[in-house]
Amino acid sequence: MYHLHILGSGAIGSLLAAGAQRNGLGYSMYPRTTKQCSLNITWINGEQLTITHHNAAPSFLTETDVLVLPLKVYQLSEALAAWKPYLSPATPVVLLHNGMGGLEQARDILGDTHPIILATTSHGAYKADSASIVYTGIGSTMMGLAPHLPTNCVYEAIQKSIVERFEKAFPPVQQIDDIQSALWKKLAVNVAINPLTAIHDCNNGHLLQPEFTETIEGLCDETSQVARAYGINLTKEALITLVRQVARQTANNFSSMHQDVANERRTEIDAINGYIVSLAGKKGIDVPLNTLMVEKVKILAS
Ligand code: KPL
């Protein structure tokens, strides 16, 4: 069951496709352009794999297909609008991106009853060049039903089958009942690590130096205040511990925002620190450090 249809040719989508291939599961990849028809993957154990791309044009999907969008948030609306006419109302859609704002876009385009699964992953990978991906760090993936959907047996059965499919393709995968909190925790990590590594041109581990302590603590404080204002109970202390833990575990990695700036690609700053600034504005919360991160990264990336 569930053929994986993976959009784009980014690092995480490619790892998922490679995992499916290694485990004998059906997948199709839809790169944004047809220039690239295969990608080389260096798996974590050094194994070399080649994954092949499908046509870039959408194809009709049924309830036994799943559409996976491991895209940047700013690419989602265009991709979902292009795919909507090809989706059955029962084709599950998996959103897998850094930052926030994707679910709102998906609901606008697909409606409030479409089965949507939210996912976040901590696997490390990077695109060495346009045709090669390197898998650098084993992580895990958390998935859960979008919080606006009713928890009835239909949606729960879809969620269970999707989680099982992902577990077979690219383990480990954990089904999470409160995916919203998990996404906020990932957001808090990205709020601190991503802009600071881009601004200071350093790897994640460098942020453990004492010179970054005050800024990291301040960013976690702002994230915690905004999260609580929206009913997500995350303390500043818990977020600081989490950020430091991820910086340690991924010490040698360069964050995705660092890679975006280094490769002169558009960054996800609007969906990360910009998201905090925007939510804070609606509740009258002062978030000077997040505002500064947005300004600095925008100058870097301009
Ligand atoms: O998600 C990441 C990213 O780079 O976007 C972290 C967790 C910071 C790992 O680098």
mmCIF file of C-alpha atoms and ligand atoms in Angstrom:
data_model
loop_
_atom_site.group_PDB
_atom_site.id
_atom_site.type_symbol
_atom_site.label_atom_id
_atom_site.label_comp_id
_atom_site.label_asym_id
_atom_site.label_seq_id
_atom_site.Cartn_x
_atom_site.Cartn_y
_atom_site.Cartn_z
ATOM 1 C CA MET A 1 0.000 0.000 0.000
ATOM 2 C CA TYR A 2 0.895 3.650 -0.357
ATOM 3 C CA HIS A 3 3.175 4.503 -3.226
ATOM 4 C CA LEU A 4 5.327 7.482 -2.194
ATOM 5 C CA HIS A 5 5.217 10.488 -4.544
ATOM 6 C CA ILE A 6 7.995 12.801 -3.433
ATOM 7 C CA LEU A 7 8.174 16.375 -4.707
ATOM 8 C CA GLY A 8 11.425 18.254 -5.361
ATOM 9 C CA SER A 9 14.950 16.911 -5.283
ATOM 10 C CA GLY A 10 16.128 18.285 -1.947
ATOM 11 C CA ALA A 11 18.287 16.412 0.531
ATOM 12 C CA ILE A 12 15.529 15.032 2.780
ATOM 13 C CA GLY A 13 13.186 14.023 -0.063
ATOM 14 C CA SER A 14 16.089 12.267 -1.766
ATOM 15 C CA LEU A 15 16.960 10.366 1.415
ATOM 16 C CA LEU A 16 13.357 9.222 1.688
ATOM 17 C CA ALA A 17 13.412 8.037 -1.942
ATOM 18 C CA ALA A 18 16.741 6.266 -1.394
ATOM 19 C CA GLY A 19 15.376 4.628 1.758
ATOM 20 C CA ALA A 20 12.314 3.414 -0.169
ATOM 21 C CA GLN A 21 14.559 2.036 -2.917
ATOM 22 C CA ARG A 22 16.859 0.238 -0.452
ATOM 23 C CA ASN A 23 13.794 -1.357 1.165
ATOM 24 C CA GLY A 24 12.094 -2.336 -2.094
ATOM 25 C CA LEU A 25 9.179 0.088 -1.773
ATOM 26 C CA GLY A 26 7.526 1.973 -4.630
ATOM 27 C CA TYR A 27 8.362 5.659 -4.996
ATOM 28 C CA SER A 28 8.317 8.370 -7.654
ATOM 29 C CA MET A 29 10.265 11.614 -7.465
ATOM 30 C CA TYR A 30 9.154 14.800 -9.148
ATOM 31 C CA PRO A 31 11.983 17.290 -9.479
ATOM 32 C CA ARG A 32 11.009 20.875 -10.134
ATOM 33 C CA THR A 33 12.787 20.798 -13.495
ATOM 34 C CA THR A 34 13.356 17.856 -15.810
ATOM 35 C CA LYS A 35 17.054 18.673 -16.218
ATOM 36 C CA GLN A 36 18.037 16.118 -13.593
ATOM 37 C CA CYS A 37 16.990 12.515 -14.228
ATOM 38 C CA SER A 38 19.028 10.787 -11.531
ATOM 39 C CA LEU A 39 20.752 11.613 -8.258
ATOM 40 C CA ASN A 40 23.674 9.940 -6.496
ATOM 41 C CA ILE A 41 23.224 9.343 -2.795
ATOM 42 C CA THR A 42 26.030 8.575 -0.369
ATOM 43 C CA TRP A 43 24.268 6.663 2.411
ATOM 44 C CA ILE A 44 25.381 7.018 6.019
ATOM 45 C CA ASN A 45 27.435 3.759 5.788
ATOM 46 C CA GLY A 46 29.234 4.918 2.632
ATOM 47 C CA GLU A 47 27.019 2.854 0.291
ATOM 48 C CA GLN A 48 26.468 4.540 -3.100
ATOM 49 C CA LEU A 49 22.929 4.605 -4.511
ATOM 50 C CA THR A 50 21.375 6.113 -7.597
ATOM 51 C CA ILE A 51 17.767 7.214 -7.485
ATOM 52 C CA THR A 52 15.842 7.967 -10.628
ATOM 53 C CA HIS A 53 13.416 10.777 -11.188
ATOM 54 C CA HIS A 54 9.939 10.631 -12.542
ATOM 55 C CA ASN A 55 8.581 13.232 -14.908
ATOM 56 C CA ALA A 56 8.277 16.689 -13.312
ATOM 57 C CA ALA A 57 4.586 16.894 -14.342
ATOM 58 C CA PRO A 58 1.935 15.745 -11.833
ATOM 59 C CA SER A 59 0.161 12.418 -12.330
ATOM 60 C CA PHE A 60 -3.256 11.340 -11.006
ATOM 61 C CA LEU A 61 -3.063 9.967 -7.459
ATOM 62 C CA THR A 62 -5.556 7.743 -5.644
ATOM 63 C CA GLU A 63 -6.160 6.827 -2.012
ATOM 64 C CA THR A 64 -3.337 4.279 -2.234
ATOM 65 C CA ASP A 65 -0.835 7.015 -3.065
ATOM 66 C CA VAL A 66 0.697 9.556 -0.703
ATOM 67 C CA LEU A 67 1.991 12.954 -1.771
ATOM 68 C CA VAL A 68 5.071 13.995 0.221
ATOM 69 C CA LEU A 69 6.230 17.623 0.154
ATOM 70 C CA PRO A 70 9.767 17.917 1.555
ATOM 71 C CA LEU A 71 9.919 21.456 0.169
ATOM 72 C CA LYS A 72 10.678 24.891 1.554
ATOM 73 C CA VAL A 73 7.589 26.616 2.993
ATOM 74 C CA TYR A 74 7.752 29.286 0.298
ATOM 75 C CA GLN A 75 7.516 26.591 -2.430
ATOM 76 C CA LEU A 76 4.430 24.906 -0.971
ATOM 77 C CA SER A 77 1.535 26.976 -2.320
ATOM 78 C CA GLU A 78 2.660 26.737 -5.917
ATOM 79 C CA ALA A 79 3.293 22.985 -5.644
ATOM 80 C CA LEU A 80 -0.026 22.248 -3.910
ATOM 81 C CA ALA A 81 -2.004 24.352 -6.373
ATOM 82 C CA ALA A 82 -0.392 22.495 -9.292
ATOM 83 C CA TRP A 83 -1.119 19.080 -7.715
ATOM 84 C CA LYS A 84 -4.615 19.725 -6.366
ATOM 85 C CA PRO A 85 -6.458 18.762 -9.597
ATOM 86 C CA TYR A 86 -4.576 15.432 -9.584
ATOM 87 C CA LEU A 87 -5.378 14.423 -5.993
ATOM 88 C CA SER A 88 -8.274 12.269 -4.847
ATOM 89 C CA PRO A 89 -9.934 13.789 -1.731
ATOM 90 C CA ALA A 90 -8.542 10.727 0.079
ATOM 91 C CA THR A 91 -4.910 11.033 -1.059
ATOM 92 C CA PRO A 92 -2.919 11.801 2.092
ATOM 93 C CA VAL A 93 -0.526 14.740 1.900
ATOM 94 C CA VAL A 94 2.589 14.852 4.096
ATOM 95 C CA LEU A 95 4.151 18.248 4.859
ATOM 96 C CA LEU A 96 7.812 17.989 5.829
ATOM 97 C CA HIS A 97 9.540 21.332 6.152
ATOM 98 C CA ASN A 98 11.463 23.599 8.483
ATOM 99 C CA GLY A 99 9.602 26.525 9.979
ATOM 100 C CA MET A 100 5.874 27.143 10.177
ATOM 101 C CA GLY A 101 3.060 28.343 7.974
ATOM 102 C CA GLY A 102 2.802 25.323 5.677
ATOM 103 C CA LEU A 103 -0.376 23.912 7.193
ATOM 104 C CA GLU A 104 -2.232 27.205 6.723
ATOM 105 C CA GLN A 105 -1.274 27.196 3.025
ATOM 106 C CA ALA A 106 -2.288 23.551 2.612
ATOM 107 C CA ARG A 107 -5.694 24.139 4.256
ATOM 108 C CA ASP A 108 -6.327 27.149 2.020
ATOM 109 C CA ILE A 109 -5.640 25.097 -1.092
ATOM 110 C CA LEU A 110 -6.877 21.595 -0.172
ATOM 111 C CA GLY A 111 -9.664 22.508 2.245
ATOM 112 C CA ASP A 112 -10.273 21.605 5.865
ATOM 113 C CA THR A 113 -11.114 17.922 5.459
ATOM 114 C CA HIS A 114 -8.221 16.766 3.274
ATOM 115 C CA PRO A 115 -6.029 14.225 5.122
ATOM 116 C CA ILE A 116 -2.850 16.106 6.019
ATOM 117 C CA ILE A 117 0.000 14.667 8.066
ATOM 118 C CA LEU A 118 2.647 16.968 9.576
ATOM 119 C CA ALA A 119 6.179 15.684 9.902
ATOM 120 C CA THR A 120 9.540 16.836 11.166
ATOM 121 C CA THR A 121 12.859 15.069 10.816
ATOM 122 C CA SER A 122 16.258 15.378 12.439
ATOM 123 C CA HIS A 123 18.226 13.353 9.869
ATOM 124 C CA GLY A 124 21.238 15.284 8.585
ATOM 125 C CA ALA A 125 22.010 15.539 4.880
ATOM 126 C CA TYR A 126 23.279 18.041 2.381
ATOM 127 C CA LYS A 127 23.374 18.504 -1.355
ATOM 128 C CA ALA A 128 27.040 18.302 -2.361
ATOM 129 C CA ASP A 129 26.192 19.427 -5.894
ATOM 130 C CA SER A 130 23.108 19.432 -8.095
ATOM 131 C CA ALA A 131 23.383 15.649 -8.649
ATOM 132 C CA SER A 132 24.625 14.351 -5.292
ATOM 133 C CA ILE A 133 23.289 14.099 -1.765
ATOM 134 C CA VAL A 134 25.284 13.049 1.296
ATOM 135 C CA TYR A 135 23.534 11.513 4.318
ATOM 136 C CA THR A 136 25.559 12.790 7.291
ATOM 137 C CA GLY A 137 23.640 12.084 10.486
ATOM 138 C CA ILE A 138 21.103 9.506 11.622
ATOM 139 C CA GLY A 139 18.093 11.193 13.171
ATOM 140 C CA SER A 140 14.443 10.312 13.433
ATOM 141 C CA THR A 141 11.128 11.471 12.014
ATOM 142 C CA MET A 142 8.028 12.428 13.972
ATOM 143 C CA MET A 143 4.629 12.451 12.289
ATOM 144 C CA GLY A 144 1.097 13.238 13.334
ATOM 145 C CA LEU A 145 -2.296 14.171 12.016
ATOM 146 C CA ALA A 146 -2.769 17.919 11.418
ATOM 147 C CA PRO A 147 -4.365 19.276 14.619
ATOM 148 C CA HIS A 148 -7.487 20.733 12.937
ATOM 149 C CA LEU A 149 -8.605 17.251 11.730
ATOM 150 C CA PRO A 150 -11.044 15.254 13.852
ATOM 151 C CA THR A 151 -9.530 12.244 15.544
ATOM 152 C CA ASN A 152 -11.952 9.695 14.090
ATOM 153 C CA CYS A 153 -11.237 6.182 12.854
ATOM 154 C CA VAL A 154 -10.850 7.245 9.205
ATOM 155 C CA TYR A 155 -8.089 9.801 9.823
ATOM 156 C CA GLU A 156 -6.495 7.622 12.476
ATOM 157 C CA ALA A 157 -6.303 4.668 10.075
ATOM 158 C CA ILE A 158 -4.669 6.896 7.439
ATOM 159 C CA GLN A 159 -2.171 8.228 9.973
ATOM 160 C CA LYS A 160 -1.277 4.712 11.150
ATOM 161 C CA SER A 161 -0.705 3.412 7.602
ATOM 162 C CA ILE A 162 1.394 6.418 6.607
ATOM 163 C CA VAL A 163 3.556 6.105 9.693
ATOM 164 C CA GLU A 164 4.060 2.384 8.949
ATOM 165 C CA ARG A 165 4.996 3.200 5.331
ATOM 166 C CA PHE A 166 7.542 5.812 6.375
ATOM 167 C CA GLU A 167 8.917 3.477 9.038
ATOM 168 C CA LYS A 168 9.562 0.833 6.370
ATOM 169 C CA ALA A 169 11.127 3.350 3.957
ATOM 170 C CA PHE A 170 13.207 5.536 6.257
ATOM 171 C CA PRO A 171 13.198 4.540 9.949
ATOM 172 C CA PRO A 172 12.953 5.412 12.754
ATOM 173 C CA VAL A 173 9.538 7.077 12.673
ATOM 174 C CA GLN A 174 7.447 7.972 15.677
ATOM 175 C CA GLN A 175 3.731 8.697 15.606
ATOM 176 C CA ILE A 176 3.070 11.765 17.774
ATOM 177 C CA ASP A 177 -0.353 12.704 19.112
ATOM 178 C CA ASP A 178 0.647 16.304 19.849
ATOM 179 C CA ILE A 179 2.569 17.047 16.657
ATOM 180 C CA GLN A 180 2.040 20.793 17.175
ATOM 181 C CA SER A 181 4.305 20.808 20.256
ATOM 182 C CA ALA A 182 6.915 18.732 18.432
ATOM 183 C CA LEU A 183 6.893 21.245 15.565
ATOM 184 C CA TRP A 184 7.251 24.143 18.004
ATOM 185 C CA LYS A 185 10.268 22.478 19.602
ATOM 186 C CA LYS A 186 11.862 22.064 16.174
ATOM 187 C CA LEU A 187 10.971 25.688 15.434
ATOM 188 C CA ALA A 188 12.707 26.804 18.637
ATOM 189 C CA VAL A 189 15.854 24.929 17.596
ATOM 190 C CA ASN A 190 15.784 26.511 14.145
ATOM 191 C CA VAL A 191 15.060 29.982 15.614
ATOM 192 C CA ALA A 192 18.358 29.867 17.510
ATOM 193 C CA ILE A 193 20.703 27.697 15.427
ATOM 194 C CA ASN A 194 19.833 28.649 11.856
ATOM 195 C CA PRO A 195 20.260 32.442 11.812
ATOM 196 C CA LEU A 196 23.250 32.453 14.197
ATOM 197 C CA THR A 197 25.196 29.903 12.129
ATOM 198 C CA ALA A 198 24.389 31.849 8.948
ATOM 199 C CA ILE A 199 25.344 35.230 10.443
ATOM 200 C CA HIS A 200 28.550 33.973 12.095
ATOM 201 C CA ASP A 201 29.479 31.619 9.243
ATOM 202 C CA CYS A 202 30.017 28.663 11.554
ATOM 203 C CA ASN A 203 28.881 25.089 12.157
ATOM 204 C CA ASN A 204 26.187 24.218 14.708
ATOM 205 C CA GLY A 205 28.689 23.142 17.376
ATOM 206 C CA HIS A 206 30.387 26.544 17.418
ATOM 207 C CA LEU A 207 27.243 27.989 19.014
ATOM 208 C CA LEU A 208 28.154 26.162 22.252
ATOM 209 C CA GLN A 209 30.875 28.814 22.810
ATOM 210 C CA PRO A 210 30.050 31.156 25.743
ATOM 211 C CA GLU A 211 29.838 34.220 23.472
ATOM 212 C CA PHE A 212 26.493 32.913 22.109
ATOM 213 C CA THR A 213 24.900 32.024 25.460
ATOM 214 C CA GLU A 214 23.085 35.318 26.016
ATOM 215 C CA THR A 215 21.631 35.498 22.511
ATOM 216 C CA ILE A 216 20.517 31.854 22.525
ATOM 217 C CA GLU A 217 18.870 32.297 25.913
ATOM 218 C CA GLY A 218 17.159 35.476 24.740
ATOM 219 C CA LEU A 219 15.861 33.832 21.559
ATOM 220 C CA CYS A 220 14.539 30.862 23.564
ATOM 221 C CA ASP A 221 12.844 33.264 25.988
ATOM 222 C CA GLU A 222 11.082 35.065 23.123
ATOM 223 C CA THR A 223 10.034 31.769 21.494
ATOM 224 C CA SER A 224 8.697 30.469 24.799
ATOM 225 C CA GLN A 225 6.666 33.665 25.411
ATOM 226 C CA VAL A 226 5.105 33.509 21.944
ATOM 227 C CA ALA A 227 4.451 29.746 22.151
ATOM 228 C CA ARG A 228 2.670 30.171 25.492
ATOM 229 C CA ALA A 229 0.570 33.034 24.128
ATOM 230 C CA TYR A 230 -0.723 30.543 21.549
ATOM 231 C CA GLY A 231 -1.372 27.752 24.041
ATOM 232 C CA ILE A 232 1.854 25.769 23.538
ATOM 233 C CA ASN A 233 3.439 25.211 26.908
ATOM 234 C CA LEU A 234 7.202 25.340 26.384
ATOM 235 C CA THR A 235 9.488 26.861 29.001
ATOM 236 C CA LYS A 236 12.518 28.975 28.195
ATOM 237 C CA GLU A 237 14.707 26.547 30.190
ATOM 238 C CA ALA A 238 13.460 23.486 28.279
ATOM 239 C CA LEU A 239 14.134 25.228 24.972
ATOM 240 C CA ILE A 240 17.655 26.291 25.979
ATOM 241 C CA THR A 241 18.453 22.687 26.950
ATOM 242 C CA LEU A 242 17.034 21.450 23.638
ATOM 243 C CA VAL A 243 18.951 23.963 21.500
ATOM 244 C CA ARG A 244 22.234 23.095 23.236
ATOM 245 C CA GLN A 245 21.535 19.360 22.882
ATOM 246 C CA VAL A 246 20.882 19.686 19.117
ATOM 247 C CA ALA A 247 23.957 21.921 18.687
ATOM 248 C CA ARG A 248 26.027 19.195 20.382
ATOM 249 C CA GLN A 249 24.459 16.314 18.426
ATOM 250 C CA THR A 250 24.873 18.117 15.082
ATOM 251 C CA ALA A 251 28.105 19.908 16.014
ATOM 252 C CA ASN A 252 29.842 19.286 12.685
ATOM 253 C CA ASN A 253 26.795 20.117 10.530
ATOM 254 C CA PHE A 254 26.221 23.395 8.805
ATOM 255 C CA SER A 255 22.596 24.396 9.283
ATOM 256 C CA SER A 256 20.267 24.577 6.314
ATOM 257 C CA MET A 257 20.219 28.388 6.583
ATOM 258 C CA HIS A 258 24.006 28.493 6.567
ATOM 259 C CA GLN A 259 23.948 26.318 3.431
ATOM 260 C CA ASP A 260 21.274 28.517 1.814
ATOM 261 C CA VAL A 261 23.289 31.692 2.431
ATOM 262 C CA ALA A 262 26.567 30.050 1.319
ATOM 263 C CA ASN A 263 24.931 28.840 -1.905
ATOM 264 C CA GLU A 264 23.083 32.136 -2.478
ATOM 265 C CA ARG A 265 19.671 30.464 -2.219
ATOM 266 C CA ARG A 266 16.577 32.002 -0.671
ATOM 267 C CA THR A 267 16.495 31.333 3.092
ATOM 268 C CA GLU A 268 13.617 30.153 5.314
ATOM 269 C CA ILE A 269 13.982 33.132 7.672
ATOM 270 C CA ASP A 270 10.366 34.272 7.125
ATOM 271 C CA ALA A 271 8.992 30.875 8.187
ATOM 272 C CA ILE A 272 11.325 30.647 11.209
ATOM 273 C CA ASN A 273 12.233 33.904 13.022
ATOM 274 C CA GLY A 274 9.811 35.844 10.803
ATOM 275 C CA TYR A 275 6.999 33.544 11.956
ATOM 276 C CA ILE A 276 7.784 34.339 15.610
ATOM 277 C CA VAL A 277 7.871 38.083 14.818
ATOM 278 C CA SER A 278 4.534 37.890 13.040
ATOM 279 C CA LEU A 279 2.752 35.891 15.799
ATOM 280 C CA ALA A 280 4.306 38.137 18.481
ATOM 281 C CA GLY A 281 2.985 41.245 16.698
ATOM 282 C CA LYS A 282 -0.591 39.913 16.835
ATOM 283 C CA LYS A 283 -0.356 39.500 20.633
ATOM 284 C CA GLY A 284 1.692 42.648 21.389
ATOM 285 C CA ILE A 285 4.784 40.697 22.521
ATOM 286 C CA ASP A 286 8.180 42.336 22.105
ATOM 287 C CA VAL A 287 10.669 40.078 20.250
ATOM 288 C CA PRO A 288 13.726 42.291 19.532
ATOM 289 C CA LEU A 289 16.189 39.420 19.053
ATOM 290 C CA ASN A 290 14.040 37.597 16.521
ATOM 291 C CA THR A 291 13.492 40.906 14.713
ATOM 292 C CA LEU A 292 17.251 41.451 14.619
ATOM 293 C CA MET A 293 17.856 37.911 13.267
ATOM 294 C CA VAL A 294 15.376 38.550 10.441
ATOM 295 C CA GLU A 295 17.050 41.874 9.561
ATOM 296 C CA LYS A 296 20.583 40.457 9.646
ATOM 297 C CA VAL A 297 19.799 37.355 7.589
ATOM 298 C CA LYS A 298 17.897 39.427 5.022
ATOM 299 C CA ILE A 299 20.945 41.682 4.618
ATOM 300 C CA LEU A 300 23.217 38.600 4.250
ATOM 301 C CA ALA A 301 20.955 37.000 1.694
ATOM 302 C CA SER A 302 20.294 40.126 -0.377
HETATM 303 O O1 KPL B 1 17.077 21.618 11.227
HETATM 304 C C1 KPL B 1 18.214 22.027 11.223
HETATM 305 C C2 KPL B 1 18.603 22.845 10.063
HETATM 306 O O2 KPL B 1 19.784 22.962 9.764
HETATM 307 O O3 KPL B 1 17.708 23.391 9.417
HETATM 308 C C3 KPL B 1 19.137 21.789 12.391
HETATM 309 C C4 KPL B 1 18.387 20.967 13.430
HETATM 310 C C5 KPL B 1 19.561 23.080 12.981
HETATM 311 C C6 KPL B 1 20.321 20.944 12.043
HETATM 312 O O4 KPL B 1 21.280 21.600 11.312
#
